[in-house]
Short mmCIF file of C-alpha atoms in Angstrom, two decimals:
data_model
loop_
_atom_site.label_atom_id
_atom_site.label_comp_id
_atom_site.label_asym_id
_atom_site.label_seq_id
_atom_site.Cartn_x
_atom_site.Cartn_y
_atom_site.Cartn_z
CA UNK Y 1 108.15 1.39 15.30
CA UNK Y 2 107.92 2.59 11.89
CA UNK Y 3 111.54 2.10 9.57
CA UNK Y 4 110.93 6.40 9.75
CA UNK Y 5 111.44 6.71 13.22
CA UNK Y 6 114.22 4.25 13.95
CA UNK Y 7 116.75 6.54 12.45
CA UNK Y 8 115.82 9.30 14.13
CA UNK Y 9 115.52 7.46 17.84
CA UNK Y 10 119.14 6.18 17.04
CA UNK Y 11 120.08 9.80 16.81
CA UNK Y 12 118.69 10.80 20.10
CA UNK Y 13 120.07 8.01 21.71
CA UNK Y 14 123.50 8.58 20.56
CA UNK Y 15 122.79 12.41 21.38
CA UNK Y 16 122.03 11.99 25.08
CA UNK Y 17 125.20 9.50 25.17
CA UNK Y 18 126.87 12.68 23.90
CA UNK Y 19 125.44 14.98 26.19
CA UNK Y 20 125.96 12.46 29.11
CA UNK Y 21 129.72 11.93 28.60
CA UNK Y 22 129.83 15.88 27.91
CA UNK Y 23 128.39 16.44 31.46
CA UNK Y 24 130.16 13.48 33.23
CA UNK Y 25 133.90 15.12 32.24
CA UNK Y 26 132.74 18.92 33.32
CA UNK Y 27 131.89 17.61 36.51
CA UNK Y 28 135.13 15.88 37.41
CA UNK Y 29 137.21 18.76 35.70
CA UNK Y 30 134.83 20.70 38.15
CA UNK Y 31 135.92 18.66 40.94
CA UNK Y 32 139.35 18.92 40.00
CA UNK Y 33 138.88 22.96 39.93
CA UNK Y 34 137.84 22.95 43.04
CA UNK Y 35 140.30 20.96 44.73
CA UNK Y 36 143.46 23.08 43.30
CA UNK Y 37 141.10 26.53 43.88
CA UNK Y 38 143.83 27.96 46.24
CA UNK Y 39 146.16 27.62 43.21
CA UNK Y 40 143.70 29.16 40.91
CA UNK Y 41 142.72 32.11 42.82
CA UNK Y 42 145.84 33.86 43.05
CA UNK Y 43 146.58 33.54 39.28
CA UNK Y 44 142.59 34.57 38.42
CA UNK Y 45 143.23 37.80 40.50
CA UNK Y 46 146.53 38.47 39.62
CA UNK Y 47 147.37 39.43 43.23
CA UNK Y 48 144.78 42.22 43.16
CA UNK Y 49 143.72 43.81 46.31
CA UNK Y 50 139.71 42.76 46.54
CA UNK Y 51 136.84 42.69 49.10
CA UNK Y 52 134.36 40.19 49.71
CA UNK Y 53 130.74 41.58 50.53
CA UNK Y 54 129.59 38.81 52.18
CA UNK Y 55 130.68 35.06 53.47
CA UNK Y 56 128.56 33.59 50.45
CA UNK Y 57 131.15 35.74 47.98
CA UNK Y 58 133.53 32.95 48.96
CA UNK Y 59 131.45 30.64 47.89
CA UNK Y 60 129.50 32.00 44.94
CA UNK Y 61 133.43 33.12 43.65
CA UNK Y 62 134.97 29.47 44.23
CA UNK Y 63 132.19 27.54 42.31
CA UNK Y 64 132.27 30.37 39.31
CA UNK Y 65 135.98 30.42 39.10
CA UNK Y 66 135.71 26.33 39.24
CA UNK Y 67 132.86 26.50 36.44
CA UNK Y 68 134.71 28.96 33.93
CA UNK Y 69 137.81 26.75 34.12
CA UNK Y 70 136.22 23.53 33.80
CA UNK Y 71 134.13 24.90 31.17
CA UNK Y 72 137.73 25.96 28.99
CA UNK Y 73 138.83 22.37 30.12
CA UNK Y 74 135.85 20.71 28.53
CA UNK Y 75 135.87 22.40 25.63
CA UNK Y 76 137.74 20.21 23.53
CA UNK Y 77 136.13 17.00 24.96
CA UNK Y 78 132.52 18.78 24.03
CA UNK Y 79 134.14 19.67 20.47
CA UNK Y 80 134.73 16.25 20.07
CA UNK Y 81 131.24 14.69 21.06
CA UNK Y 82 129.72 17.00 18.92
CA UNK Y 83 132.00 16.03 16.25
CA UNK Y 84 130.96 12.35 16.57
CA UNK Y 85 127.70 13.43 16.56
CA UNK Y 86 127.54 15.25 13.40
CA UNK Y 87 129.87 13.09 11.29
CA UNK Y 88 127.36 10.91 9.89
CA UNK Y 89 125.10 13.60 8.50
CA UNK Y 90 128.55 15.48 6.48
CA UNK Y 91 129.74 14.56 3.22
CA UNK Y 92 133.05 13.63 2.81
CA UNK Y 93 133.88 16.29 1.67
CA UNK Y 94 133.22 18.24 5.00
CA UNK Y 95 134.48 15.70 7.02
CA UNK Y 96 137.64 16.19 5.45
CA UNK Y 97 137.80 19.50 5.82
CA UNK Y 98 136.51 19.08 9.82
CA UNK Y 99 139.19 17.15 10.86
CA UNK Y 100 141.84 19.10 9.80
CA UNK Y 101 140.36 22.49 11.40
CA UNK Y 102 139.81 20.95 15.18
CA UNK Y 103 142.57 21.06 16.31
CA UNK Y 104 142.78 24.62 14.87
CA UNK Y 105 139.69 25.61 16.78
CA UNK Y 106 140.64 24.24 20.24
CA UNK Y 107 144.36 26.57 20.16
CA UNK Y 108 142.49 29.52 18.82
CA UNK Y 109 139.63 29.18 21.41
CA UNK Y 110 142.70 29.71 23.84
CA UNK Y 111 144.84 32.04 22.47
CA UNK Y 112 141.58 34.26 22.51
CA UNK Y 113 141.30 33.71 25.93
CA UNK Y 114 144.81 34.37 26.62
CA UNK Y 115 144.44 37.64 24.49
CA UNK Y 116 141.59 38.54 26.44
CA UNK Y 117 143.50 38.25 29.80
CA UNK Y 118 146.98 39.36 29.08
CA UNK Y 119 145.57 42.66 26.85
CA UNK Y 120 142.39 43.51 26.78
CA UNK Y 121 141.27 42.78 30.16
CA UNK Y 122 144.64 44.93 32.10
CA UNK Y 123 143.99 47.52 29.35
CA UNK Y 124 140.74 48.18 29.87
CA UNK Y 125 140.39 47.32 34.08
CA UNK Y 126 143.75 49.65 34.75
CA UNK Y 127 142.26 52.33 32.64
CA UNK Y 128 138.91 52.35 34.31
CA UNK Y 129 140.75 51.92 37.99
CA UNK Y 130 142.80 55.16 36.95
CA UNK Y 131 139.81 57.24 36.09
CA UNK Y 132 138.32 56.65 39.21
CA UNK Y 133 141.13 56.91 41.59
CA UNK Y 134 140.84 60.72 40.21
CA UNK Y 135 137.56 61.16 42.33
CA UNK Y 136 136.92 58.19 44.66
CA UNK Y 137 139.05 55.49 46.69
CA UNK Y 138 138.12 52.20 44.83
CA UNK Y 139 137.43 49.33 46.23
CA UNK Y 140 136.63 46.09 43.96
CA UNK Y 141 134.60 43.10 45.10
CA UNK Y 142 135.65 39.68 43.97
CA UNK Y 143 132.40 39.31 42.54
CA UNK Y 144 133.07 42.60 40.49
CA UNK Y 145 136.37 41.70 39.19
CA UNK Y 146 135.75 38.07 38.52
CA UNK Y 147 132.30 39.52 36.04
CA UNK Y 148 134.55 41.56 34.34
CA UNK Y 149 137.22 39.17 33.51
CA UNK Y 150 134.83 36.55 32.40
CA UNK Y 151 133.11 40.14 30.31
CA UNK Y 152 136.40 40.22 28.05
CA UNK Y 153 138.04 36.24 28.17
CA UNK Y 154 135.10 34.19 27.47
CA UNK Y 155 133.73 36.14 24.27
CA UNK Y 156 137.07 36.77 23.02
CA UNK Y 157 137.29 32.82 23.40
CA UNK Y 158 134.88 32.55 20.43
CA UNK Y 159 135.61 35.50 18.52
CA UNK Y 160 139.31 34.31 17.59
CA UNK Y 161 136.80 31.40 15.80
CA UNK Y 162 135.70 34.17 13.06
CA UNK Y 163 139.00 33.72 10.72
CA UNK Y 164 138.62 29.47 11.32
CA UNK Y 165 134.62 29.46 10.52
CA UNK Y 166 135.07 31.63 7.73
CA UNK Y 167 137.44 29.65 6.38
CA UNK Y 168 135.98 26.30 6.97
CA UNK Y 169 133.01 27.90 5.31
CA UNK Y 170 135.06 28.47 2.30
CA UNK Y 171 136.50 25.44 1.94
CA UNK Y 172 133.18 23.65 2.12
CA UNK Y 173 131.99 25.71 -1.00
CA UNK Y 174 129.14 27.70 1.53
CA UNK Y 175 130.77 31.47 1.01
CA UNK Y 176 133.75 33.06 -1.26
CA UNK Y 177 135.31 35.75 -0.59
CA UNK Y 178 133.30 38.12 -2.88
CA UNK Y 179 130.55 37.51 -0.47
CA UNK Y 180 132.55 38.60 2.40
CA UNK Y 181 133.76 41.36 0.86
CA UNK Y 182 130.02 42.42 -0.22
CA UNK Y 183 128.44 42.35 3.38
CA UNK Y 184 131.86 43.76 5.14
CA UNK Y 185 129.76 46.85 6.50
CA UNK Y 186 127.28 44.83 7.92
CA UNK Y 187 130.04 42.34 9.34
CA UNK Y 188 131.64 45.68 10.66
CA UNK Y 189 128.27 47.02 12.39
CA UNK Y 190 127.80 43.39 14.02
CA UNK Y 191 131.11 43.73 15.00
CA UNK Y 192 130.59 47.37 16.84
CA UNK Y 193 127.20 46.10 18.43
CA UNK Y 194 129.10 43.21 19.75
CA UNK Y 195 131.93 45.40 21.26
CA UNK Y 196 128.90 47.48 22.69
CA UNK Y 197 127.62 44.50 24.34
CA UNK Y 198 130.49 42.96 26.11
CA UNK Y 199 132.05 46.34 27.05
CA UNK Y 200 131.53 49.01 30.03
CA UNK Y 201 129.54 52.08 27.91
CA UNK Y 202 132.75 54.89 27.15
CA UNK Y 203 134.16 54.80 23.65
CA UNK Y 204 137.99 53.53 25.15
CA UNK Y 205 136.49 50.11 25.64
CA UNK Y 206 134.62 49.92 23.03
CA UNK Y 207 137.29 50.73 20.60
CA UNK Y 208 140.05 48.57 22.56
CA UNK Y 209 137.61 45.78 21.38
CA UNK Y 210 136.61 46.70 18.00
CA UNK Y 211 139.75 47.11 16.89
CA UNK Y 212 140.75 43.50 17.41
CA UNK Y 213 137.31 42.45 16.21
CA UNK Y 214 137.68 44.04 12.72
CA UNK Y 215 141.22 42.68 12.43
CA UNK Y 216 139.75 38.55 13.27
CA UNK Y 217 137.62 39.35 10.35
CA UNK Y 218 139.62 41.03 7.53
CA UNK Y 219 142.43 37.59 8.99
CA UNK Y 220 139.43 35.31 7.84
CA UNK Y 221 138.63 37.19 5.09
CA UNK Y 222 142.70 37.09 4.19
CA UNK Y 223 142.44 33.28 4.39
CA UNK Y 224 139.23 32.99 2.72
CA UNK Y 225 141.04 34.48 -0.52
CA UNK Y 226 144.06 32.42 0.05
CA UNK Y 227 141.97 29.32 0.35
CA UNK Y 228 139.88 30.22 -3.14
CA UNK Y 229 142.90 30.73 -5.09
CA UNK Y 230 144.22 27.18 -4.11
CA UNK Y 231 140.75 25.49 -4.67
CA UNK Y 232 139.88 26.99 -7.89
CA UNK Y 233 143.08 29.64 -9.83
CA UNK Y 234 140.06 30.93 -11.99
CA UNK Y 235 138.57 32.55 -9.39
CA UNK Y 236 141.79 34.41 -7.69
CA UNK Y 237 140.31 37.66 -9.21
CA UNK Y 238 137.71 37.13 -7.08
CA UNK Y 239 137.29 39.86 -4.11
#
């Protein structure tokens, strides 16, 4: 094997360990899911009155309430392996800067989610429950409800990363916050086609979203400044 190569076998090797020990935890926080799922269901519903379709429902709604959890549980532990993985190939510089923002990422990754399920999921499910009950008895399948709670938890998950990555970028020296302030239209179109995407099509929705959307970015574009200004004072005009 050719010096070359070595290197880059190591890498793979120490990838699929990665991926291996990534896998190995979801499945027992899986497990674990499962087991407590008469606990879970009740606080995943909220006490809702639902309908099951079919005796697979049961099934197909057990295993995807299991999987979203243990995915939120293994989170951090992925975070981590991925972490390990990439440290070799960062300069010090952004390994410094790494380890003080993941912790950061892991409680902002869940207050999104909590946002997502204590606001803009009741907001937007009552709303649409409402307009309906004007015209038609409503009945809701677990299947139904359980899509559109994952529709506006999960993304919101990773959008309350926007402020965190944008200022991790800055710290690294990879944007400033003139940059962000030059492409802030485009960052606001993004942000409306993304609202589009994970929301039912009428303009309440899609504005209960954006609104929180544009506010994660002007926060990271707040701490972007803040961070400039203590890395460098001659730049604090900047933006």
């Amino acid at each position: 094997m050719d010096a070359e190569e070595q290197p880059l076998v190591e890498h793979l090797i120490d990838l699929r360990k990665s991926l291996l020990r990534s896998l190995v935890f979801f499945v027992l926080c899986f497990a674990a899911s499962l087991l407590f799922i008469n606990k879970l269901v009740p606080i995943i519903t909220q006490h809702h009155e639902l309908v099951m379709m079919g005796p697979l429902d049961v099934i197909r709604l057990y295993t995807g309430i299991a999987a979203s959890v243990s995915l939120g549980l293994s989170l951090p532990f992925i975070a981590h392996q991925l972490w390990l993985f990439v440290r070799p190939a960062l300069t010090e510089k952004e390994r410094n800067a790494a380890v003080k923002f993941l912790p950061a990422i892991s409680l902002s990754f869940i207050c999104g989610l909590l946002f997502g399920y204590f606001v803009i999921f009741p907001t937007i499910y009552h709303f649409l429950i409402e307009m309906g009950q004007e015209h038609f008895k409503m009945f809701i399948s677990a299947k139904e409800y359980f899509s559109f709670l994952l529709m506006f938890t999960i993304p919101f998950g990773f959008l309350f990363e926007v402020p965190l990555v944008l200022l991790f970028l800055t710290t690294i020296g990879v944007i400033t916050p003139s940059s962000l302030g030059t492409i802030r239209k485009y960052a606001y179109i993004a942000l409306a086609v993304v609202s589009a995407i994970i929301t039912p099509p009428d303009f309440f929705s899609q504005l209960i979203v954006l609104v929180p959307l544009i506010a994660l970015y002007e926060m990271g574009v707040f701490l972007s400044k803040m961070k400039w200004k203590q890395g460098d004072g001659s730049h604090a005009s900047e933006a």
